[in-house]
Structure formats: structure tokens, C-alpha cells
mmCIF file of C-alpha atoms in Angstrom:
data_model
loop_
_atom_site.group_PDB
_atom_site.id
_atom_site.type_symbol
_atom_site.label_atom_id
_atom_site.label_comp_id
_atom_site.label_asym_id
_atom_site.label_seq_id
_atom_site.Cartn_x
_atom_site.Cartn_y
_atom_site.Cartn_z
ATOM 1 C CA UNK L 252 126.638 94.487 144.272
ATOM 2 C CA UNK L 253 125.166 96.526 141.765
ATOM 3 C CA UNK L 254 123.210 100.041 141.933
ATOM 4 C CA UNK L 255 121.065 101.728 139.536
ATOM 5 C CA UNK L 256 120.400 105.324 139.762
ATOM 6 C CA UNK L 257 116.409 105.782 140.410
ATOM 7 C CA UNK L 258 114.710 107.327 137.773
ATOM 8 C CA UNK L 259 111.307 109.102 138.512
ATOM 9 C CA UNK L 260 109.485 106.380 137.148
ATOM 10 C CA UNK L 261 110.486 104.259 139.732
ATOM 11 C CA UNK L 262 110.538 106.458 142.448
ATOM 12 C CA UNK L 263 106.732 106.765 141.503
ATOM 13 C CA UNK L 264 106.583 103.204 141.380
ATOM 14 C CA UNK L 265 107.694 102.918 144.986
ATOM 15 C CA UNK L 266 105.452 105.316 146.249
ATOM 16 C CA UNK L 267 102.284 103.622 144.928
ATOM 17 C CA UNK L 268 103.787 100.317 146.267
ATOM 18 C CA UNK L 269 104.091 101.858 149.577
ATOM 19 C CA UNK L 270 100.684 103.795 149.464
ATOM 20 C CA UNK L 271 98.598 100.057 148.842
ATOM 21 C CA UNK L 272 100.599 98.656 151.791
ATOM 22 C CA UNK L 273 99.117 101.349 154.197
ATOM 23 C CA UNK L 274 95.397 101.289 152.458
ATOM 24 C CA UNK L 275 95.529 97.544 153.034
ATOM 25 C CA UNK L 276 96.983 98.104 156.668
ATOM 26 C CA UNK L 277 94.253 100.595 157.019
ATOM 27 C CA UNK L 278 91.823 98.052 155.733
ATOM 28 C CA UNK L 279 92.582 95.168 158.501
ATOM 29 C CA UNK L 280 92.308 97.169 161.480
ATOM 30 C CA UNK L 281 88.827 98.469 160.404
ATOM 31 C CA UNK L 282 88.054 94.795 159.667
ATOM 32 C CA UNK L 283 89.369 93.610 163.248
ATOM 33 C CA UNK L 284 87.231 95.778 164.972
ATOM 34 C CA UNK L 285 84.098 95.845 162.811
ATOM 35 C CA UNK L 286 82.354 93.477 165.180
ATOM 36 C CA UNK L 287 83.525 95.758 168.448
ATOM 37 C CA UNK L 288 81.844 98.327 169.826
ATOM 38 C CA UNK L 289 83.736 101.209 168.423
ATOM 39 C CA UNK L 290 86.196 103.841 171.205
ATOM 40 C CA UNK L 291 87.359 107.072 170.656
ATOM 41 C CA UNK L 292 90.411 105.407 170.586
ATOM 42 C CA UNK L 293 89.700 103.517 167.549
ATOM 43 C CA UNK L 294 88.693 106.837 165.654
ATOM 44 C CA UNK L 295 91.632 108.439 166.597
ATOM 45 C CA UNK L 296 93.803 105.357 165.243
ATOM 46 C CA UNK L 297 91.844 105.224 162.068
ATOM 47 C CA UNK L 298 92.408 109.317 161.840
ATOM 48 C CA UNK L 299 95.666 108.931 162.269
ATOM 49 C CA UNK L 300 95.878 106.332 159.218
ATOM 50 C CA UNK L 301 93.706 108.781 156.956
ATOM 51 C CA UNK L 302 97.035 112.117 157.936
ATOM 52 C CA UNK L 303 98.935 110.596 154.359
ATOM 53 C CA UNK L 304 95.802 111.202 153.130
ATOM 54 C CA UNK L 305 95.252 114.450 154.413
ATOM 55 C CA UNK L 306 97.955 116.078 153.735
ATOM 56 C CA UNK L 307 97.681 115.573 150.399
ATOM 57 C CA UNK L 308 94.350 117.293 150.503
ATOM 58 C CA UNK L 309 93.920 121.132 149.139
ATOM 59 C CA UNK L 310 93.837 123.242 152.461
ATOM 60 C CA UNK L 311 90.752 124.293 153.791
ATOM 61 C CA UNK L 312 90.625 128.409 153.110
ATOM 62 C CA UNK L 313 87.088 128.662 153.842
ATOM 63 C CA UNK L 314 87.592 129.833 157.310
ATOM 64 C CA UNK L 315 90.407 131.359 159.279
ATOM 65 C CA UNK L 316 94.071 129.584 159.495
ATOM 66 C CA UNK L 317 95.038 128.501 162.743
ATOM 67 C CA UNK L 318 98.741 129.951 163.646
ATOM 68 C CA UNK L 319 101.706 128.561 164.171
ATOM 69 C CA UNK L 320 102.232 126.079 160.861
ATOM 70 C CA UNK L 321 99.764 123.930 161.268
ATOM 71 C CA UNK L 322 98.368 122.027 158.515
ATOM 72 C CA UNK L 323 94.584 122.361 158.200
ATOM 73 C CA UNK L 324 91.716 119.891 156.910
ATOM 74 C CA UNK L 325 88.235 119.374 156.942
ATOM 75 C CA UNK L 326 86.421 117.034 154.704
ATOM 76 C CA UNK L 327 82.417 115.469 155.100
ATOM 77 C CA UNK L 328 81.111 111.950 154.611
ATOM 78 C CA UNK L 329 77.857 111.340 153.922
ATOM 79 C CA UNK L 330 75.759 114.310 152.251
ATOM 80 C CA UNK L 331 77.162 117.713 151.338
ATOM 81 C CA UNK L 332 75.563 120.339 149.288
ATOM 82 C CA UNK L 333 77.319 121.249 146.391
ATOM 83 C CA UNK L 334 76.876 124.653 144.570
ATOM 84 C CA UNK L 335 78.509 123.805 141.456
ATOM 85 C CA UNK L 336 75.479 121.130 140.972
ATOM 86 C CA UNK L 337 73.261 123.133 142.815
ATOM 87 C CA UNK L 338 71.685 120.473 145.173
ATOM 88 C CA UNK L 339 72.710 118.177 147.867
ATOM 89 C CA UNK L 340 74.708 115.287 147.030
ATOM 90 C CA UNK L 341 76.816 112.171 148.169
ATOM 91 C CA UNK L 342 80.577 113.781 148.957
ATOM 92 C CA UNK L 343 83.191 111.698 146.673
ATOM 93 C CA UNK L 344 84.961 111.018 149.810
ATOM 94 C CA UNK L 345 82.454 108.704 150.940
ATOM 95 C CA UNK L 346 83.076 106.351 147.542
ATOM 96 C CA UNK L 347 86.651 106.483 148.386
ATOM 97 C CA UNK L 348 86.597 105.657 152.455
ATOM 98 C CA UNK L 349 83.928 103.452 152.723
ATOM 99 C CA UNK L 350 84.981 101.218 155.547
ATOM 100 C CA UNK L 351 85.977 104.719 157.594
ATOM 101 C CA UNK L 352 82.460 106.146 156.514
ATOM 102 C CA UNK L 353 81.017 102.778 158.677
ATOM 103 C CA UNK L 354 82.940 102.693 161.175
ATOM 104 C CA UNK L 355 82.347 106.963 161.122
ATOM 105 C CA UNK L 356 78.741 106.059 161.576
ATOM 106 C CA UNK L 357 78.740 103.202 163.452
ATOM 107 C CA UNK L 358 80.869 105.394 166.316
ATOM 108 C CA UNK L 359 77.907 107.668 166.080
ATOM 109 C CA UNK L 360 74.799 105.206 166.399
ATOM 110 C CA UNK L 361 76.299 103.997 169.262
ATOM 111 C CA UNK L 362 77.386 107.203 170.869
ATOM 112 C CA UNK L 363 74.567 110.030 170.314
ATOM 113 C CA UNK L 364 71.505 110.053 171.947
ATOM 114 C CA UNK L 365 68.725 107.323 170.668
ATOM 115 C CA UNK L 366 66.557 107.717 167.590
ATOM 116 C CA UNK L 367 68.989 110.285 166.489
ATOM 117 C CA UNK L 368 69.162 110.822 162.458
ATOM 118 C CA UNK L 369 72.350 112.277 160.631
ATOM 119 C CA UNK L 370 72.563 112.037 157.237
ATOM 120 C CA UNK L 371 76.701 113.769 157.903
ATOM 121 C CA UNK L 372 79.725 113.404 159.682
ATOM 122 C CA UNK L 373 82.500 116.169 159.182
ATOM 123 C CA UNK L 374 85.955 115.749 159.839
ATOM 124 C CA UNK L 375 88.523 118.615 161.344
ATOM 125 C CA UNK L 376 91.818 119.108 161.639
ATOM 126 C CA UNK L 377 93.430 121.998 163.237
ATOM 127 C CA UNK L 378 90.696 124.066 162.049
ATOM 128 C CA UNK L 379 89.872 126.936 163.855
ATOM 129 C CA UNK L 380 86.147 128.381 162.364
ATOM 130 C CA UNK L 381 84.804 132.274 162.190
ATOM 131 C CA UNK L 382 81.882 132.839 163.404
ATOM 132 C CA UNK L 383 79.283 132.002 161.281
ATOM 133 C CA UNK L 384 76.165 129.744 160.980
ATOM 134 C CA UNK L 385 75.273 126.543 159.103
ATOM 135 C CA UNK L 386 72.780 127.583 156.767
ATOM 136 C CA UNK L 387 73.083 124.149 154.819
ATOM 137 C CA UNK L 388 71.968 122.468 158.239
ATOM 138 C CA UNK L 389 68.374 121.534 159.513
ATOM 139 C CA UNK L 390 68.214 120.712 163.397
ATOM 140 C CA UNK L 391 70.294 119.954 166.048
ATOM 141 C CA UNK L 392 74.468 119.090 165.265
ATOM 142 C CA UNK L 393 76.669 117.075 167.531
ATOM 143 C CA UNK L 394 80.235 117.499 168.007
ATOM 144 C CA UNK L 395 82.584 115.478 169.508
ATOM 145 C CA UNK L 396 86.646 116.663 170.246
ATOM 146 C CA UNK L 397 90.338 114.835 170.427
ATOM 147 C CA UNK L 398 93.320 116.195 171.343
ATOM 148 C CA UNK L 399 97.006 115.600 172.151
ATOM 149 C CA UNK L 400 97.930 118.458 174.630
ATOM 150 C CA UNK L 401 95.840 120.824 172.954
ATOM 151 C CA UNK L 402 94.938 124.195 175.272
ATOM 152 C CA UNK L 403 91.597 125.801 174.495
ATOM 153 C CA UNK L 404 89.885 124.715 171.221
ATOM 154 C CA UNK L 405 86.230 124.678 172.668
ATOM 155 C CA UNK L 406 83.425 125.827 170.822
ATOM 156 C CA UNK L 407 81.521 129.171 170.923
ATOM 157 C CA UNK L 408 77.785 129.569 170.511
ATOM 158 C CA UNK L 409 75.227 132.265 170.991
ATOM 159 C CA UNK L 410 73.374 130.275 173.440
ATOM 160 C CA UNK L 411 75.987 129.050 175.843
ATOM 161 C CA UNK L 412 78.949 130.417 175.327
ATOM 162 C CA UNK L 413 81.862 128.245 175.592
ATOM 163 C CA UNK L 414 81.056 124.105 175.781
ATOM 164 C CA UNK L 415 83.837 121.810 176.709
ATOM 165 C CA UNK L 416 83.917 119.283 173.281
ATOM 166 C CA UNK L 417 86.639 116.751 174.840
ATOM 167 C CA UNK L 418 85.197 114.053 176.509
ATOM 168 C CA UNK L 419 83.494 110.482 175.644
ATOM 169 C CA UNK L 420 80.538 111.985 174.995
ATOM 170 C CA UNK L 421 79.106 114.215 172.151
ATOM 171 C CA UNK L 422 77.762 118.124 173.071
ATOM 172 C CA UNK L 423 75.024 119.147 171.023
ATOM 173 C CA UNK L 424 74.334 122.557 169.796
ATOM 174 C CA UNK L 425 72.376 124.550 167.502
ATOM 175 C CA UNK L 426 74.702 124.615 163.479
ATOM 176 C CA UNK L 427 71.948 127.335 162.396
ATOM 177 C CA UNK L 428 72.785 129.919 164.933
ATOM 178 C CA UNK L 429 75.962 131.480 165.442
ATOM 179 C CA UNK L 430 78.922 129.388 166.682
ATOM 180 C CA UNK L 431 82.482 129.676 166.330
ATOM 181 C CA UNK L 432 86.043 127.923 167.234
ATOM 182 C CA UNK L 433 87.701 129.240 170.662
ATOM 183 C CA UNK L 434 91.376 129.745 170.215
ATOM 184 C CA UNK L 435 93.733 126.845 170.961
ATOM 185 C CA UNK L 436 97.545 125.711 171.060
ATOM 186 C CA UNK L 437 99.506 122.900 171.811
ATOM 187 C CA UNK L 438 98.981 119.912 169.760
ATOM 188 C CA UNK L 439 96.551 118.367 166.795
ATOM 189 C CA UNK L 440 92.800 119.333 167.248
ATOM 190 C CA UNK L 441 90.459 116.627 165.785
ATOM 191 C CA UNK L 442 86.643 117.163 165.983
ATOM 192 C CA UNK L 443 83.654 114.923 164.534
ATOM 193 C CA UNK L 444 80.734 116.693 163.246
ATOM 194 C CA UNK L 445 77.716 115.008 162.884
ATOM 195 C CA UNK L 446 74.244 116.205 161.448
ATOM 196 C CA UNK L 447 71.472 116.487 158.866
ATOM 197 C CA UNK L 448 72.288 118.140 155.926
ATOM 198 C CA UNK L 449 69.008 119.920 154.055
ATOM 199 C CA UNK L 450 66.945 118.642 151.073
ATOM 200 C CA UNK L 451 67.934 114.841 151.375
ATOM 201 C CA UNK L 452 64.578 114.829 148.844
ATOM 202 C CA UNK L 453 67.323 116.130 145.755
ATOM 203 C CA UNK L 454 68.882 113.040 146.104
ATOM 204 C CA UNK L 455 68.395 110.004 143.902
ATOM 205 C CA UNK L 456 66.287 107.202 145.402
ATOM 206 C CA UNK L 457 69.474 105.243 144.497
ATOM 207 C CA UNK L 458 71.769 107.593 146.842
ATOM 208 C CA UNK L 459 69.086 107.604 149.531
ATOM 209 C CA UNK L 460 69.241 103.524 149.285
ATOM 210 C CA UNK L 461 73.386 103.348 149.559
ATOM 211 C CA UNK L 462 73.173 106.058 152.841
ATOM 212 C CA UNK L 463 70.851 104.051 154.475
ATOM 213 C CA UNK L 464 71.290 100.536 153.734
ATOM 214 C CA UNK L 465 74.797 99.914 152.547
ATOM 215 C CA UNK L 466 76.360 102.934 154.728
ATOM 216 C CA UNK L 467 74.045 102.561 157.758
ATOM 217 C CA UNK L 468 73.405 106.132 158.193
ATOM 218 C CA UNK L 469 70.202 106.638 160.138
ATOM 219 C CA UNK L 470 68.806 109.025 157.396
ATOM 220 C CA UNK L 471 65.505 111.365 158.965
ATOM 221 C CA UNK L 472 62.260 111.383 156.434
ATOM 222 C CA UNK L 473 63.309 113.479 153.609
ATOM 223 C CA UNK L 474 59.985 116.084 154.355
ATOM 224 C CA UNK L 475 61.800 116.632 158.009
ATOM 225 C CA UNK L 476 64.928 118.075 155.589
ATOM 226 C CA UNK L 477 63.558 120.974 154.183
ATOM 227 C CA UNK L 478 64.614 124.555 154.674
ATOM 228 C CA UNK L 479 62.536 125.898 158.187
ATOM 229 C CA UNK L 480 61.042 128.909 157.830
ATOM 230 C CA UNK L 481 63.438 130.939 159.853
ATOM 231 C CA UNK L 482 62.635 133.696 161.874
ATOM 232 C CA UNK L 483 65.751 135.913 160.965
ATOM 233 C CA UNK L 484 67.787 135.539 157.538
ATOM 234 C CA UNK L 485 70.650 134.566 157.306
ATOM 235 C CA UNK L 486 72.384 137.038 156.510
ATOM 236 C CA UNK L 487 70.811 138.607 159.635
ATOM 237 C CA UNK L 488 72.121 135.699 161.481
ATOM 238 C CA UNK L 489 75.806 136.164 160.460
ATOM 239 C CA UNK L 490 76.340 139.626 160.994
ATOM 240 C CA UNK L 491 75.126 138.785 164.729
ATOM 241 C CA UNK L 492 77.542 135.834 164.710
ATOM 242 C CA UNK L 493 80.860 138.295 163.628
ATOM 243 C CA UNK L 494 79.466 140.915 166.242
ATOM 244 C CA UNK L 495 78.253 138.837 169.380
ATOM 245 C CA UNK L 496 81.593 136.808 169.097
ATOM 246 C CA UNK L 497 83.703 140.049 169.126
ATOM 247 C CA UNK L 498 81.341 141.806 172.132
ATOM 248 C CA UNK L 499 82.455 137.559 173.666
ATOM 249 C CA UNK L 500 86.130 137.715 173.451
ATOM 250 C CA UNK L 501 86.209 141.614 174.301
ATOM 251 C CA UNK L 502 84.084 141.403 177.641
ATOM 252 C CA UNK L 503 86.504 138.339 178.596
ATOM 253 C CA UNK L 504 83.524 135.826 178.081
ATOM 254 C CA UNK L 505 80.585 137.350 179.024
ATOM 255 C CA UNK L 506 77.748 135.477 177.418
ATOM 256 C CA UNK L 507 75.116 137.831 178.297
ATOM 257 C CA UNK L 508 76.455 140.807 176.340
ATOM 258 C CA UNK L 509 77.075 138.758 173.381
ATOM 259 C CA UNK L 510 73.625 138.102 173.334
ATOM 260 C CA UNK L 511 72.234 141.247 174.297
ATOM 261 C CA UNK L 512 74.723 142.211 170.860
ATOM 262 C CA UNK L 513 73.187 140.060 168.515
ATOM 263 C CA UNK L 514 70.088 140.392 170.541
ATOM 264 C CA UNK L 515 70.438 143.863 169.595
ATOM 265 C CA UNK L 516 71.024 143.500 165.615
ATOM 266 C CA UNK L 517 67.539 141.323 165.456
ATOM 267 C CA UNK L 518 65.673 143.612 167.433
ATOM 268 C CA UNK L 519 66.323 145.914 164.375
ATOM 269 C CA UNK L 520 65.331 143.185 162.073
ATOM 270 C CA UNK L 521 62.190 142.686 163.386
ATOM 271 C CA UNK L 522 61.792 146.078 163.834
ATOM 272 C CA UNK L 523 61.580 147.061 160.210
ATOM 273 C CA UNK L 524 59.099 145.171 158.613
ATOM 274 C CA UNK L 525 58.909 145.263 154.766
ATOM 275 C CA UNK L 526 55.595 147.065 153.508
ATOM 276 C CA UNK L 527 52.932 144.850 152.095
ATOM 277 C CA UNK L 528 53.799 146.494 148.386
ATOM 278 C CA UNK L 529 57.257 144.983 148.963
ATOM 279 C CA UNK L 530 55.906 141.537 150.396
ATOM 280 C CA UNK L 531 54.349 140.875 147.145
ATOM 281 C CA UNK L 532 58.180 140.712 145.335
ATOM 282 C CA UNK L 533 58.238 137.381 147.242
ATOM 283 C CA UNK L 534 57.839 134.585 144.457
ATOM 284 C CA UNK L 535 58.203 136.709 141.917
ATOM 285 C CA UNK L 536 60.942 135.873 138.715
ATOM 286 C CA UNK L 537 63.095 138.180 136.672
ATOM 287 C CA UNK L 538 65.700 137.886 134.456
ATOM 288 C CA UNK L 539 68.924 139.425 134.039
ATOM 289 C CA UNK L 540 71.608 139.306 131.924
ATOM 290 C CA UNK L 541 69.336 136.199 130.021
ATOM 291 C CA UNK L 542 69.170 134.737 133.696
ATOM 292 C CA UNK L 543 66.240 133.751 135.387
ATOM 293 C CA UNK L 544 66.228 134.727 139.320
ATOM 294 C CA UNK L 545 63.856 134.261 142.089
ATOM 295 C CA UNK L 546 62.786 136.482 145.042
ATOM 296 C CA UNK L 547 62.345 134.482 147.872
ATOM 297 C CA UNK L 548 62.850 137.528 151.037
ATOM 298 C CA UNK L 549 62.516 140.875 151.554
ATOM 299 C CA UNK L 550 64.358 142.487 155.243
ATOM 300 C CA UNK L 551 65.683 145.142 156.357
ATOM 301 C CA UNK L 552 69.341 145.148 156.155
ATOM 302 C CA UNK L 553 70.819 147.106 159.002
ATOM 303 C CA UNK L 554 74.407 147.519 157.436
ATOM 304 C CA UNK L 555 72.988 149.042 154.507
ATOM 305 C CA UNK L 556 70.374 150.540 156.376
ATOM 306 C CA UNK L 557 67.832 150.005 153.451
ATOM 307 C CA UNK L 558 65.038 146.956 152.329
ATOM 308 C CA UNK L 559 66.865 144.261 150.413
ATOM 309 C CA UNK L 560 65.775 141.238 148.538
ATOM 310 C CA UNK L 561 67.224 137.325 148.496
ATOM 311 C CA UNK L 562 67.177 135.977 145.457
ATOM 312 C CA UNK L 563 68.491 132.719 143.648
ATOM 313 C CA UNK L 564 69.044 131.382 140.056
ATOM 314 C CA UNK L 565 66.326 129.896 139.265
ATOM 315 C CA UNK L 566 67.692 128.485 135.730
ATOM 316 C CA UNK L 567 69.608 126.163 137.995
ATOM 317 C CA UNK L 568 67.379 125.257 140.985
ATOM 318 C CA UNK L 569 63.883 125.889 139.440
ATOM 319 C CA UNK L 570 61.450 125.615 142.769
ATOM 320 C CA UNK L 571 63.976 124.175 144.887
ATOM 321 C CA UNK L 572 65.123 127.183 147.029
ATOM 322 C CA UNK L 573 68.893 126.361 147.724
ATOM 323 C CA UNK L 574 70.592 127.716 151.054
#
């Protein structure tokens, strides 16, 4: 019998051989149960078939690592607003995976309450989020959890305090106000996002047209998409989200003084109103360092205890006011 050494080329060789096999393996089970009405189980096999995938994948440093060695992902299907381009686009994911991206929405047609639009679906491993708020978002989000002997691992918000995510059916909750990840152990945390992302009208007709009709995404009117005009900024908004969450864990889950903590950081908000002389910097453009910016709010700022302005560059979104 004879051997050859392996040289790198074909070592590479073999591992694209062997990475086709599992894409088409990947590819039959989604086409044996496209005409079924799709389980939790089903997602969790077709997650499962997406971990070579995964792993492969950039960790996700956004938000806080989770201990112990785990791996961490998170990736969206569907729409996703991307700074670099400064508007709200198709992810490249959702090229790549379309058959999961289906069977992704499909799951949540069938599961979330009627009439209910998304336009996308997020997808979490092992991720354990800070507090913050989903100022991309407009309306309600729903999230649905899988685990393998996982302890804890619920999630946080403002309103409610801890919600129970495992289960058959989704829990809906509020993206724009303040929500974080509960601690958990034990074994691989999974969680489905799904919701609308804002300005769907930045899109291409074209884009629009593959979401909804080759996707299946039940895409809202693009005028429902559109930045509300929120009470409290932002910013506002996440400063209450760091400090209700701490007052949360600290007072062993009291939701009530969590609130009355954030509670406390609008009051101060609303409190100081800007001066009508101020108000009139809203709209107004100026340019620095041969930039053009945009003034779209003026608030008080607690932590800096002084007036301060939003603004955006407007060489790059002209009227449309990003997130």
C-alpha cells in the first residue's frame, strides 16, 4: 500500500470536500421539513448544523463575555442597520443562509401572535448582553430561549424585571427601553430575536421585494418604521439602563427600586428643559473640520450636569436622521 505525505493543498482540499457534504446535509433536512409545521426542535437541529459555521465567525465584543470559555455569537437575518453605509440594509448573512432565513421566518409566522410584522430575526449564542437599549428598533421585540442544562439566562427589563424566555412560546418586551441578560451557567444558551428594524423606507424597492416575497418576512408599511419621537434620549435611556440594572442585582431583584432608579435619572431629564434660545439649534447645520453636521436634540445631560446637543453627519445621511 502506498502513502503520500499530505501537503496543505490537500489538506485544504479535504476540508472544502467535507464542508459541501455538511451544507448539502444541511440543505435536505431543511427541504424535508419545509412542508411541516416548524418545532423548536427543528431550530435547534438546524442551529446546531449552522456551530461549524459559527465558530468560524469573529466573536461578538460588542457586549460583555460570558465566563467560563465559552464561545460567543450573534448574527441577524433579515434587516440590520449598518453604520459604515449609513442606512439600513439586507445583512450578507441572509444571501448566504437562505433556506435557514425561511425556515427562521416561517418558525416565527407560525409562532408569534397574528398580524405580527418583523422585518429581523437575531441569533445568540452564549451571549450574555449589558444593559442597554435598542435604539435601531421601532416597537415591540419577541424573544424566544433554548437551552441544554443552562441555569439562569433570563432576560432583564425595566418594566418587569426578570421574564422566563424558555418555553414554546415567545415573551415579548419592549427593545427601546432598558433590558439586559441575567447571568447563567451550565450549558449552550440559544435565543431568537425577532423584530422591526427602523427606516425599512432606505431600502431599495428591490430589497423590500426579496424580504417580502422571496423570504416571506411579514414586512410592516415602511411609514410605521420611522424613528418615534421619544420621550427621553437615548442616551438618557442608557444611563438608566447601566444604573436601574445595578440598583436590580444589588437589592436581590427588586423591580421597584430599579425603577424608582431610572425613574429617578428621567425625572431630572424632564426636569431641565432646554430654553427656547437653545430649542432653536434644533435643525440647524454646521460644519466642522469640512464636515457637515446636524442638530437634531438639545437635553440636559445629568452626568455632565450641563445642556448638550445630538448631532449627526449629515454629509452621509442628508435628512435621514440615523439612530
Amino acid at each position: 500500500m502506498k502513502r503520500t505525505a499530505s501537503t496543505p493543498e490537500a489538506l485544504e482540499k479535504d476540508r472544502k470536500r467535507k464542508a459541501i457534504a455538511v451544507q448539502k446535509k444541511r440543505e435536505a433536512i431543511l427541504r424535508e421539513h419545509n412542508t411541516q409545521i416548524i418545532t423548536k426542535e427543528h431550530i435547534c437541529v438546524i442551529y446546531y448544523l449552522l456551530e461549524n459555521f459559527l465558530n468560524q465567525l469573529k466573536p461578538h465584543n460588542r457586549r460583555i463575555k460570558v465566563s467560563g470559555g465559552k464561545k460567543i455569537r450573534s448574527f441577524t437575518i433579515g434587516v440590520v442597520y449598518a453604520p459604515v453605509y449609513g442606512c439600513s440594509r439586507i445583512s450578507n448573512l441572509t444571501g448566504v443562509y437562505i433556506e435557514v432565513t425561511k425556515l427562521l421566518v416561517r418558525f416565527g409566522k407560525e409562532r408569534l401572535p397574528p398580524g405580527t410584522t418583523f422585518t429581523s430575526i437575531t441569533i445568540n449564542m452564549n451571549l450574555q448582553s449589558r444593559p442597554h437599549i435598542d435604539a435601531y428598533n421601532v416597537g415591540l421585540s419577541y424573544i424566544i430561549g433554548f437551552g441544554t442544562d443552562v441555569n439562569g439566562g433570563g432576560l432583564w427589563t425595566l418594566a418587569d424585571g426578570i421574564l422566563e424566555i424558555y418555553g414554546e412560546n415567545f415573551v415579548q418586551f419592549d427593545g427601546t427601553m432598558p433590558h439586559a441578560t441575567m447571568a447563567f451557567t451550565g450549558g449552550t444558551r440559544i435565543t431568537l430575536i425577532y423584530y422591526t428594524a427602523r427606516n425599512l423606507m432606505q431600502l431599495h424597492p428591490d430589497e423590500v421585494t426579496r424580504l417580502r416575497d422571496d423570504l416571506g418576512f411579514p414586512l410592516p408599511q415602511t411609514q410605521d418604521t420611522q424613528p418615534p419621537l421619544l420621550e427621553i434620549s437615548s442616551t438618557v435611556r442608557m444611563d438608566a439602563a447601566e444604573v436601574a440594572f445595578k440598583e436590580f442585582i444589588n437589592t436581590k431583584h427588586d423591580v421597584s427600586a430599579a425603577q424608582a432608579k431610572a425613574e429617578g435619572i428621567f425625572r431630572v431629564y424632564r426636569a431641565k428643559q432646554p430654553t427656547a434660545e437653545m430649542l432653536t439649534l434644533v435643525g440647524k447645520i454646521f460644519k466642522n473640520d469640512d464636515v457637515l453636521w446636524r442638530i437634531v436634540q438639545v437635553y440636559y445631560y445629568a452626568q455632565f450636569k450641563n445642556f448638550v446637543v445630538d448631532y449627526y453627519n449629515y454629509d452621509i445621511f442628508g435628512e435621514n436622521t440615523p439612530p
